[in-house]
Amino acid sequence: MGIYLNSSSAFGLFRRDCLSTYFIDKSSILKELVPLVESDDYDPEKTVLNSQNSQKYVAITRPRRFGKTVMANMIASYFGRGIDSSKIFDRLAVSQYPWYQKHLNQHNVIHIMFNEIPAEITDYNHYINRIKKTLLLDLQKAYPDAAIEKEDSVWDALTRIYEYCNQEQFIFILDEWDYIYHQPYMTDADKTAYTKFLSNLLKDKAYVEMAYMTGILPIAKYSSGSELNMFFEYSMATRAKFSEYFGFTDDEVDLLYQRYLQIEKNPSVTREGLELWYDGYQTAGGKKLYNPRSVVGALSDNQLGNYWTSSGPYDEIFYYIGANVDAVKNDIALMVADIPVPAKIQEYAATSMELKTKDEIFSAMVVYGFLNYSKGYISIPNKELMDKFAEVIQREPSLGNVYKLAKESGRMLAATKAGDTKTMAELLEYAHNTHSPLTLYNNEAELASIIRWVYLKALDFYRIEREDKAGIGYVDFIFYPFQKNDDAIIIELKVNHSADEAIQQIKDRQYENLAKKRNIPVVFSRWVLLTIKTISKNFMNVRWRFFVRKLSDAIFLSMIFINLYYSRHSRE
């Protein structure tokens, strides 16, 4: 038992996770890995070959906060000989498999967390020599008969053990393997040397029983040749396999939420809120995923909020946007307006961090978890990240009109609540005339995108949903207040129809059920209805004006509707 070889540290960390309130058992990932370690037991008369027999090298790439380290600790704890972990694993799903006992604590595991960098390390040679020295000492202590020399390289020492000690093999668990690439002191020569170190350690070595490696960025850029081409790589955006083991599924969040309700005396987190804040990622296989760290944070704190923490420049949105503002600002504007944007995600480009083209920038943002990628389109996954984008947009003048419009969105919300139609008209006209990205679509889509932008500040106070089910119909926009004594806002978009028709539609389709749906006390809610009417088919060069009138308080119990609509006329 040593620091890296058959260490007990991984078990100590995994045990802590297992005993936590909001632990989710994902030990079934081992059913994907056990066949890899069994492949060397091949007997032509007894073994049935399958597609996994030759796949001994697995690389998992996921954004930060998606549970990669928890899984690495679990895998090391199950296979490793360092400590008896049966008391934990006997109650997990993996214990139900027929091979469970055969492999439990029966393998040599070398587990290295490459993101562990002491403060005194300021250059690559110091970093890698520390790892080499520690592992070599572990091997010398565990295998005194292998005749390991102090001057031996790590792979020479491992080869000696294999040859002199009855063909001993090792499972390598390498966590955050790419972390060192992005340290400020790393030169191109250092990166090449590190890649070569991993290749010499792992490639074509008889002592490798299996290699399981995790990171954020794809291997391709770092291994442009054949150094690490033995790995089968699994990313969230492009490969479906292993998807269910990283991030939380809907069913898992349901389970956690029921656990939360049982233990929390005064719950303030809603299941709907968890979906709004932390859902929105999608795997290559089409499965929805939640950010696990944020879900656990919200349930533990009994509070929805932003749990996206920054650990460096790669966790900052403007690090990517700022690489080429002109190339991406229009698409950022569309995504903030809740319009998915087509993109070519090139994972090899994301690794370079020399971000120049739009596709390179968006590729990196997908890899780091800022954007979701699905079926050729990118989008902002959830409120947690939408808030981050909104924050950046409102503080970066380099975004031009995007920045200016975002700064005005607070005035729009205040004007709507106050019935200040003059200010509303001015701001809508400004949005339409100055923000060109939002005029690339048809009339209704343009109106919808403009609404999202002029009410950007409302994201701080409302859950904004489009085409939400209400009664027996759908409302175009509904702003559900986070504080139930705040105003709710309905926005109905109409083309070539009158405001009166919109009001009648609301009556006929029983939109009053919107209040009941969200448990908003009607007696305390003032529903503001903004009905938008277009008269001219010519959607360019328009003027805006508003008319305001109150409907009877009695129409929908005690709710007051304010009817705001604008007419648009061609200047021709």
XYZ file of C-alpha atoms in Angstrom:
572
model
C 0.000 0.000 0.000
C 1.445 3.338 -1.034
C 0.628 6.862 -2.168
C -0.319 5.874 -5.704
C -0.161 2.068 -5.613
C -3.122 0.448 -3.844
C -3.698 3.597 -1.828
C -6.445 3.807 0.769
C -7.096 7.477 -0.019
C -9.535 6.771 -2.845
C -11.592 4.560 -0.560
C -11.596 7.185 2.179
C -12.961 9.761 -0.248
C -15.496 7.399 -1.807
C -16.737 6.233 1.591
C -17.366 9.868 2.506
C -19.387 10.305 -0.686
C -21.368 7.123 -0.043
C -22.359 8.272 3.417
C -23.495 11.692 2.225
C -27.215 12.447 2.197
C -27.517 12.931 -1.533
C -25.364 10.094 -2.815
C -26.467 8.360 -6.016
C -25.278 4.816 -6.609
C -23.611 4.622 -10.012
C -21.508 1.550 -9.275
C -23.039 -0.243 -12.256
C -20.401 1.462 -14.390
C -18.229 -1.448 -13.296
C -20.183 -3.774 -15.552
C -18.637 -1.850 -18.450
C -15.112 -2.171 -17.060
C -14.900 -5.692 -15.621
C -14.920 -7.298 -19.100
C -11.832 -5.239 -19.905
C -9.827 -6.665 -17.016
C -11.087 -10.171 -17.790
C -9.940 -10.025 -21.402
C -6.456 -11.304 -20.504
C -8.043 -14.482 -19.138
C -8.945 -15.535 -22.664
C -9.240 -19.277 -23.148
C -10.226 -20.280 -26.715
C -12.267 -23.175 -25.378
C -14.156 -21.267 -22.673
C -14.259 -17.585 -23.537
C -16.750 -15.933 -25.837
C -15.124 -12.998 -27.561
C -16.991 -9.698 -27.595
C -16.378 -6.144 -28.713
C -14.815 -5.233 -25.374
C -12.053 -7.860 -25.279
C -9.472 -5.620 -26.957
C -10.629 -2.310 -25.488
C -8.426 -1.925 -22.431
C -8.008 1.867 -22.604
C -10.946 4.120 -21.706
C -10.881 7.921 -21.663
C -13.886 9.776 -20.224
C -14.149 13.487 -21.045
C -16.754 15.551 -19.219
C -17.081 19.136 -17.960
C -16.073 19.913 -14.398
C -18.669 19.213 -11.714
C -20.044 16.112 -13.465
C -18.733 13.505 -11.024
C -15.597 12.273 -12.776
C -13.512 12.194 -9.603
C -16.230 10.438 -7.576
C -16.346 7.723 -10.223
C -12.551 7.416 -10.352
C -12.425 6.994 -6.567
C -15.169 4.395 -6.716
C -13.430 2.359 -9.426
C -10.116 2.460 -7.563
C -11.864 1.466 -4.305
C -13.532 -1.549 -5.905
C -10.564 -3.022 -7.752
C -7.719 -1.953 -5.453
C -6.027 -4.244 -2.931
C -5.170 -1.434 -0.551
C -8.149 -1.807 1.777
C -11.197 -4.039 2.277
C -14.063 -2.057 0.786
C -16.736 -4.761 1.008
C -18.767 -2.995 3.709
C -19.464 -0.180 1.270
C -19.833 -2.156 -1.957
C -21.962 -4.940 -0.474
C -24.892 -2.511 -0.320
C -24.409 -1.011 -3.783
C -25.871 -2.128 -7.107
C -22.607 -3.710 -8.256
C -22.909 -6.393 -5.568
C -25.709 -8.036 -7.568
C -23.466 -9.022 -10.471
C -22.076 -12.581 -10.580
C -18.466 -11.389 -10.915
C -18.699 -8.981 -7.961
C -16.698 -11.017 -5.415
C -14.202 -12.231 -7.989
C -12.823 -8.739 -8.601
C -13.480 -6.952 -5.314
C -10.098 -5.769 -3.958
C -8.257 -8.270 -6.128
C -6.210 -6.026 -8.416
C -3.210 -3.753 -8.257
C -4.385 -0.195 -8.843
C -2.209 2.816 -9.589
C -4.420 5.814 -8.911
C -3.008 9.259 -9.687
C -4.903 12.543 -9.382
C -3.024 14.768 -11.808
C -4.664 17.945 -10.534
C -2.819 17.677 -7.217
C -0.136 20.325 -7.554
C 1.549 21.586 -4.379
C 2.026 25.342 -4.210
C 5.797 25.095 -4.363
C 5.685 23.499 -7.830
C 6.244 26.185 -10.437
C 7.532 24.258 -13.449
C 6.764 21.060 -15.326
C 9.947 19.191 -14.445
C 9.292 19.637 -10.740
C 5.702 18.461 -11.248
C 6.452 15.307 -13.238
C 9.531 14.340 -11.215
C 7.434 14.393 -8.057
C 4.975 11.929 -9.632
C 7.744 9.678 -10.957
C 9.597 9.631 -7.638
C 6.481 8.878 -5.593
C 5.381 6.030 -7.835
C 8.868 4.561 -8.007
C 9.102 4.528 -4.205
C 5.721 2.780 -4.008
C 6.908 0.089 -6.437
C 10.235 -0.441 -4.656
C 8.471 -0.895 -1.341
C 5.816 -3.273 -2.682
C 8.177 -5.365 -4.833
C 11.580 -5.614 -3.115
C 12.480 -8.695 -5.180
C 12.026 -6.932 -8.525
C 15.517 -5.411 -8.375
C 14.217 -1.909 -9.126
C 17.016 0.610 -9.408
C 16.768 4.212 -8.254
C 17.682 5.345 -11.771
C 14.972 3.239 -13.448
C 12.196 4.943 -15.331
C 8.718 4.174 -14.047
C 7.895 1.975 -17.050
C 11.174 0.072 -16.685
C 10.339 -0.609 -13.029
C 6.850 -1.833 -13.953
C 8.298 -4.052 -16.670
C 10.727 -5.557 -14.139
C 7.824 -6.357 -11.847
C 5.892 -7.989 -14.685
C 8.871 -10.102 -15.719
C 10.253 -10.981 -12.281
C 7.057 -11.222 -10.215
C 4.804 -13.704 -11.945
C 3.463 -11.287 -14.594
C 1.937 -8.859 -12.121
C -0.367 -6.362 -13.840
C -1.812 -3.012 -12.888
C -5.036 -1.084 -13.410
C -4.286 2.588 -13.991
C -6.846 5.143 -12.798
C -5.655 8.548 -13.988
C -7.934 11.387 -12.901
C -7.882 14.876 -14.480
C -5.090 13.796 -16.790
C -5.210 17.043 -18.807
C -5.091 19.453 -15.867
C -1.369 20.164 -16.199
C -1.637 21.290 -19.834
C -3.250 24.555 -18.793
C -0.891 25.634 -16.066
C 0.780 28.961 -16.903
C 4.299 27.552 -16.781
C 3.645 24.806 -19.354
C 5.506 25.338 -22.630
C 4.792 23.512 -25.872
C 7.868 21.380 -25.209
C 6.517 20.533 -21.745
C 3.169 19.470 -23.195
C 4.908 17.239 -25.717
C 7.037 15.710 -22.976
C 4.009 15.004 -20.783
C 2.143 13.343 -23.645
C 5.196 11.207 -24.304
C 5.378 10.296 -20.598
C 1.815 8.937 -20.674
C 2.506 7.071 -23.897
C 5.667 5.453 -22.509
C 3.826 4.545 -19.316
C 0.773 2.954 -20.926
C 1.071 2.114 -24.593
C 1.887 -1.465 -25.632
C 2.797 -2.479 -22.111
C 2.063 -6.013 -20.913
C 1.762 -4.808 -17.332
C -1.319 -2.693 -18.169
C -4.421 -4.633 -17.144
C -6.652 -1.653 -17.866
C -6.260 2.128 -18.145
C -9.145 4.396 -17.156
C -8.467 8.093 -17.683
C -10.662 11.129 -17.042
C -10.366 14.727 -18.142
C -12.209 17.693 -19.534
C -10.690 18.059 -22.956
C -10.363 15.486 -25.731
C -7.087 13.703 -26.314
C -6.755 14.529 -30.000
C -4.875 17.827 -29.825
C -2.371 16.557 -27.306
C -1.789 13.369 -29.232
C -1.808 14.467 -32.844
C 0.218 11.408 -33.756
C -0.046 7.920 -32.314
C 1.101 8.543 -28.733
C -2.300 7.995 -27.080
C -4.298 6.482 -29.920
C -4.869 3.298 -27.921
C -7.617 5.046 -25.938
C -11.298 4.748 -26.749
C -12.628 8.191 -25.925
C -16.143 8.955 -24.625
C -17.438 12.516 -24.562
C -20.900 13.743 -23.584
C -21.563 15.374 -26.953
C -20.478 12.610 -29.305
C -20.643 9.198 -27.590
C -23.665 7.689 -25.852
C -21.833 4.978 -23.914
C -21.139 5.813 -20.232
C -23.560 8.783 -20.426
C -25.777 7.697 -17.533
C -22.865 7.548 -15.103
C -21.944 11.230 -15.231
C -24.531 13.816 -14.237
C -27.952 13.114 -12.747
C -30.892 11.781 -14.741
C -34.509 12.838 -14.183
C -35.204 9.679 -12.189
C -32.182 10.246 -9.975
C -33.189 13.831 -9.255
C -36.694 12.598 -8.414
C -35.138 10.192 -5.907
C -32.981 12.893 -4.364
C -35.898 15.281 -4.126
C -38.014 12.752 -2.245
C -35.099 12.240 0.122
C -34.882 16.004 0.564
C -38.597 16.291 1.422
C -38.241 13.588 4.045
C -35.415 15.273 5.925
C -36.046 18.996 5.373
C -38.556 20.446 7.841
C -39.144 23.630 5.855
C -38.383 22.839 2.226
C -37.950 25.863 -0.012
C -36.623 24.084 -3.099
C -39.162 22.844 -5.632
C -38.699 19.951 -8.041
C -39.617 22.339 -10.823
C -36.939 24.727 -9.619
C -34.246 22.052 -9.832
C -35.190 21.456 -13.456
C -35.176 25.164 -14.272
C -31.826 25.851 -12.624
C -29.721 22.758 -13.319
C -31.232 20.672 -16.148
C -30.622 21.300 -19.832
C -27.680 19.119 -20.770
C -28.214 16.362 -23.289
C -26.099 13.345 -24.119
C -25.307 12.049 -27.594
C -27.967 9.414 -26.962
C -30.626 12.026 -26.206
C -30.772 11.612 -22.414
C -31.345 14.699 -20.268
C -28.811 15.402 -17.555
C -28.585 17.728 -14.564
C -25.445 19.304 -13.171
C -24.916 17.006 -10.129
C -22.834 19.342 -8.022
C -25.394 22.116 -8.275
C -28.354 19.833 -7.516
C -26.630 18.553 -4.375
C -25.675 22.097 -3.393
C -29.245 23.366 -3.708
C -30.754 20.473 -1.729
C -28.077 20.642 0.960
C -28.489 24.404 1.383
C -32.283 24.293 1.005
C -31.915 27.068 -1.543
C -31.917 27.335 -5.302
C -29.040 29.431 -6.536
C -25.893 29.567 -8.574
C -23.380 26.909 -7.526
C -21.174 27.279 -10.583
C -17.773 27.938 -9.050
C -14.743 29.237 -10.890
C -11.346 27.636 -10.509
C -9.518 29.562 -13.201
C -9.883 31.389 -16.507
C -11.354 28.338 -18.233
C -14.373 28.620 -15.933
C -15.108 32.186 -17.054
C -17.526 32.753 -19.930
C -15.805 35.878 -21.190
C -12.518 33.975 -21.507
C -14.093 32.349 -24.565
C -16.291 35.173 -25.842
C -13.435 37.639 -25.547
C -11.251 35.576 -27.860
C -13.245 36.884 -30.830
C -16.174 39.040 -29.754
C -17.181 40.022 -33.275
C -17.453 36.387 -34.373
C -19.713 35.233 -31.557
C -21.677 38.182 -30.153
C -24.632 37.798 -32.531
C -24.987 34.091 -31.761
C -24.645 34.781 -28.035
C -27.489 37.281 -28.380
C -29.688 34.670 -30.046
C -28.945 32.048 -27.387
C -29.718 34.481 -24.596
C -32.997 35.068 -26.436
C -33.552 31.303 -26.098
C -32.921 30.568 -29.762
C -30.604 27.579 -30.415
C -27.774 28.303 -32.827
C -26.343 25.903 -35.428
C -22.702 25.058 -34.784
C -20.013 22.632 -35.843
C -18.565 21.205 -32.663
C -14.970 20.191 -33.295
C -13.623 18.659 -30.130
C -10.069 18.549 -31.378
C -10.148 22.328 -31.787
C -11.441 22.852 -28.273
C -8.248 21.502 -26.776
C -5.905 24.030 -28.288
C -7.166 26.984 -26.242
C -5.943 29.156 -29.116
C -9.509 30.144 -29.798
C -9.938 32.090 -33.005
C -12.932 30.913 -35.022
C -16.538 30.816 -33.913
C -16.625 27.020 -34.080
C -13.481 26.724 -31.957
C -14.899 29.066 -29.321
C -18.256 27.295 -29.141
C -16.558 23.877 -29.165
C -14.579 24.846 -26.091
C -17.702 26.193 -24.382
C -19.502 22.890 -24.982
C -16.554 20.876 -23.660
C -16.374 23.027 -20.519
C -20.121 22.768 -19.906
C -21.171 26.358 -20.649
C -23.291 25.286 -23.614
C -25.337 22.228 -24.481
C -24.951 20.569 -27.878
C -27.735 18.559 -29.478
C -28.443 17.600 -33.080
C -26.214 20.250 -34.587
C -27.362 23.130 -32.364
C -25.924 24.775 -29.271
C -27.917 26.446 -26.519
C -27.584 27.740 -22.965
C -28.590 24.766 -20.787
C -30.339 26.271 -17.764
C -30.965 29.259 -15.518
C -27.730 28.759 -13.610
C -25.758 29.405 -16.780
C -28.231 31.853 -18.316
C -27.602 34.052 -15.285
C -23.871 33.784 -15.916
C -24.307 34.829 -19.545
C -26.603 37.696 -18.552
C -24.057 38.861 -15.997
C -21.289 38.911 -18.605
C -23.420 40.654 -21.197
C -24.378 43.431 -18.793
C -20.780 44.212 -17.847
C -18.874 43.940 -21.140
C -19.104 47.085 -23.353
C -17.107 45.268 -26.048
C -20.331 43.432 -26.934
C -21.666 46.654 -28.425
C -25.430 46.808 -28.943
C -25.837 43.519 -27.073
C -24.392 45.201 -23.999
C -26.450 48.378 -24.473
C -29.708 46.483 -24.841
C -29.000 44.359 -21.777
C -28.393 47.485 -19.718
C -31.818 48.830 -20.714
C -33.726 45.671 -19.772
C -34.189 46.786 -16.162
C -36.018 49.892 -17.349
C -38.321 47.759 -19.485
C -39.400 45.625 -16.548
C -40.037 48.666 -14.366
C -41.957 50.406 -17.156
C -44.163 47.351 -17.708
C -45.115 47.123 -14.067
C -45.812 50.852 -13.962
C -47.831 50.839 -17.202
C -45.362 53.355 -18.686
C -46.133 52.637 -22.318
C -44.062 55.510 -23.662
C -40.862 54.071 -22.207
C -41.854 50.588 -23.314
C -42.380 51.760 -26.875
C -39.034 53.530 -26.923
C -37.185 50.485 -25.664
C -38.916 48.077 -28.028
C -38.162 50.346 -30.952
C -34.549 50.594 -29.848
C -34.316 46.809 -29.576
C -35.793 46.273 -32.997
C -33.822 48.939 -34.817
C -30.398 48.426 -33.273
C -30.070 44.745 -32.598
C -29.752 43.086 -36.000
C -29.288 39.445 -34.872
C -32.877 39.389 -33.741
C -34.244 40.264 -37.188
C -33.014 37.158 -38.932
C -36.143 35.104 -38.409
C -39.842 35.283 -39.176
C -42.174 37.768 -37.530
C -43.198 35.728 -34.529
C -39.677 34.467 -33.858
C -38.354 38.006 -34.059
C -40.982 39.278 -31.667
C -40.211 36.443 -29.268
C -36.478 37.086 -29.353
C -36.966 40.807 -28.816
C -39.199 40.074 -25.827
C -36.492 37.879 -24.292
C -33.930 40.613 -24.740
C -35.855 43.621 -23.519
C -36.840 41.612 -20.438
C -33.380 40.155 -19.783
C -33.295 41.688 -16.305
C -36.551 39.889 -15.507
C -34.541 36.640 -15.291
C -33.503 37.775 -11.827
C -37.118 37.837 -10.652
C -39.079 35.485 -12.915
C -39.111 32.077 -14.446
C -39.818 32.918 -18.080
C -41.511 30.224 -20.097
C -42.653 30.311 -23.680
C -45.755 28.585 -25.037
C -46.688 27.234 -21.626
C -49.837 25.155 -21.206
C -52.625 27.214 -19.738
C -56.187 25.982 -19.409
C -57.051 24.520 -22.818
C -54.490 26.530 -24.763
C -50.963 27.873 -24.733
C -49.820 31.338 -23.736
C -46.896 32.807 -25.692
C -44.950 34.006 -22.665
C -45.598 33.683 -18.979
C -43.386 35.278 -16.350
C -43.774 33.304 -13.123
C -42.507 35.359 -10.166
C -40.025 33.742 -7.802
C -41.682 35.725 -5.000
C -45.339 34.780 -4.975
C -46.514 38.218 -3.912
C -44.877 39.760 -6.978
C -46.621 40.596 -10.265
C -46.962 37.862 -12.844
C -46.815 38.832 -16.508
C -48.534 37.267 -19.496
C -47.387 38.233 -22.975
C -49.542 37.231 -25.915
C -48.040 37.771 -29.374
C -50.539 38.480 -32.151
C -50.036 39.053 -35.859
C -52.837 40.918 -37.639
C -55.264 40.434 -34.751
C -56.682 42.920 -32.310
C -56.055 43.190 -28.602
C -59.741 42.469 -28.022
C -59.352 39.151 -29.817
C -56.399 38.319 -27.608
C -58.422 39.124 -24.491
C -61.249 36.909 -25.685
C -58.793 34.099 -26.359
C -57.521 34.374 -22.800
C -61.048 34.107 -21.473
C -62.004 31.223 -23.738
C -58.868 29.224 -23.016
C -59.004 29.688 -19.252
C -55.600 31.238 -18.745
C -56.571 31.896 -15.156
C -55.447 28.327 -14.534
C -51.894 29.601 -14.842
C -52.131 30.941 -11.299
C -53.430 27.665 -9.946
C -50.758 25.708 -11.825
C -47.952 27.447 -9.946
C -49.835 27.840 -6.647
C -49.695 31.625 -6.958
C -52.412 33.047 -4.685
C -54.744 34.901 -7.004
C -55.733 37.377 -4.342
C -52.119 38.546 -4.054
C -51.224 38.441 -7.721
C -51.579 41.230 -10.238
C -51.369 39.733 -13.676
C -50.021 42.100 -16.293
C -51.117 41.255 -19.803
C -49.036 42.562 -22.684
C -50.775 41.902 -25.980
C -48.661 42.633 -29.038
C -50.370 43.197 -32.361
C -48.729 43.601 -35.758
C -50.618 45.369 -38.547
C -48.067 45.670 -41.328
C -46.543 42.628 -43.021
C -43.480 44.710 -43.703
C -41.346 43.959 -40.683
C -38.625 46.513 -41.305
C -38.584 50.248 -40.537
C -41.479 50.218 -38.115
C -42.907 52.598 -35.539
C -44.335 51.557 -32.212
C -47.139 52.898 -30.087
C -49.111 51.559 -27.154
C -52.655 51.800 -25.897
C -53.537 51.003 -22.315
C -56.843 50.106 -20.775
C -57.833 48.190 -17.667
C -60.251 45.332 -17.824
C -62.774 44.692 -15.117
C -61.377 43.354 -11.868
C -64.116 40.776 -11.905
C -63.086 39.028 -15.083
C -60.624 36.690 -13.380
C -61.516 36.786 -9.757
C -59.429 39.525 -8.181
C -56.761 39.614 -10.891
C -56.256 42.885 -12.712
C -55.280 42.706 -16.377
C -53.580 45.633 -18.023
C -53.900 45.504 -21.790
C -50.812 46.859 -23.548
C -50.490 46.564 -27.299
C -48.635 48.285 -30.071
C -49.411 49.007 -33.708
C -46.705 48.837 -36.317
C -46.839 50.674 -39.639
C -44.480 50.760 -42.571
C -42.646 54.027 -43.135
C -42.987 53.590 -46.859
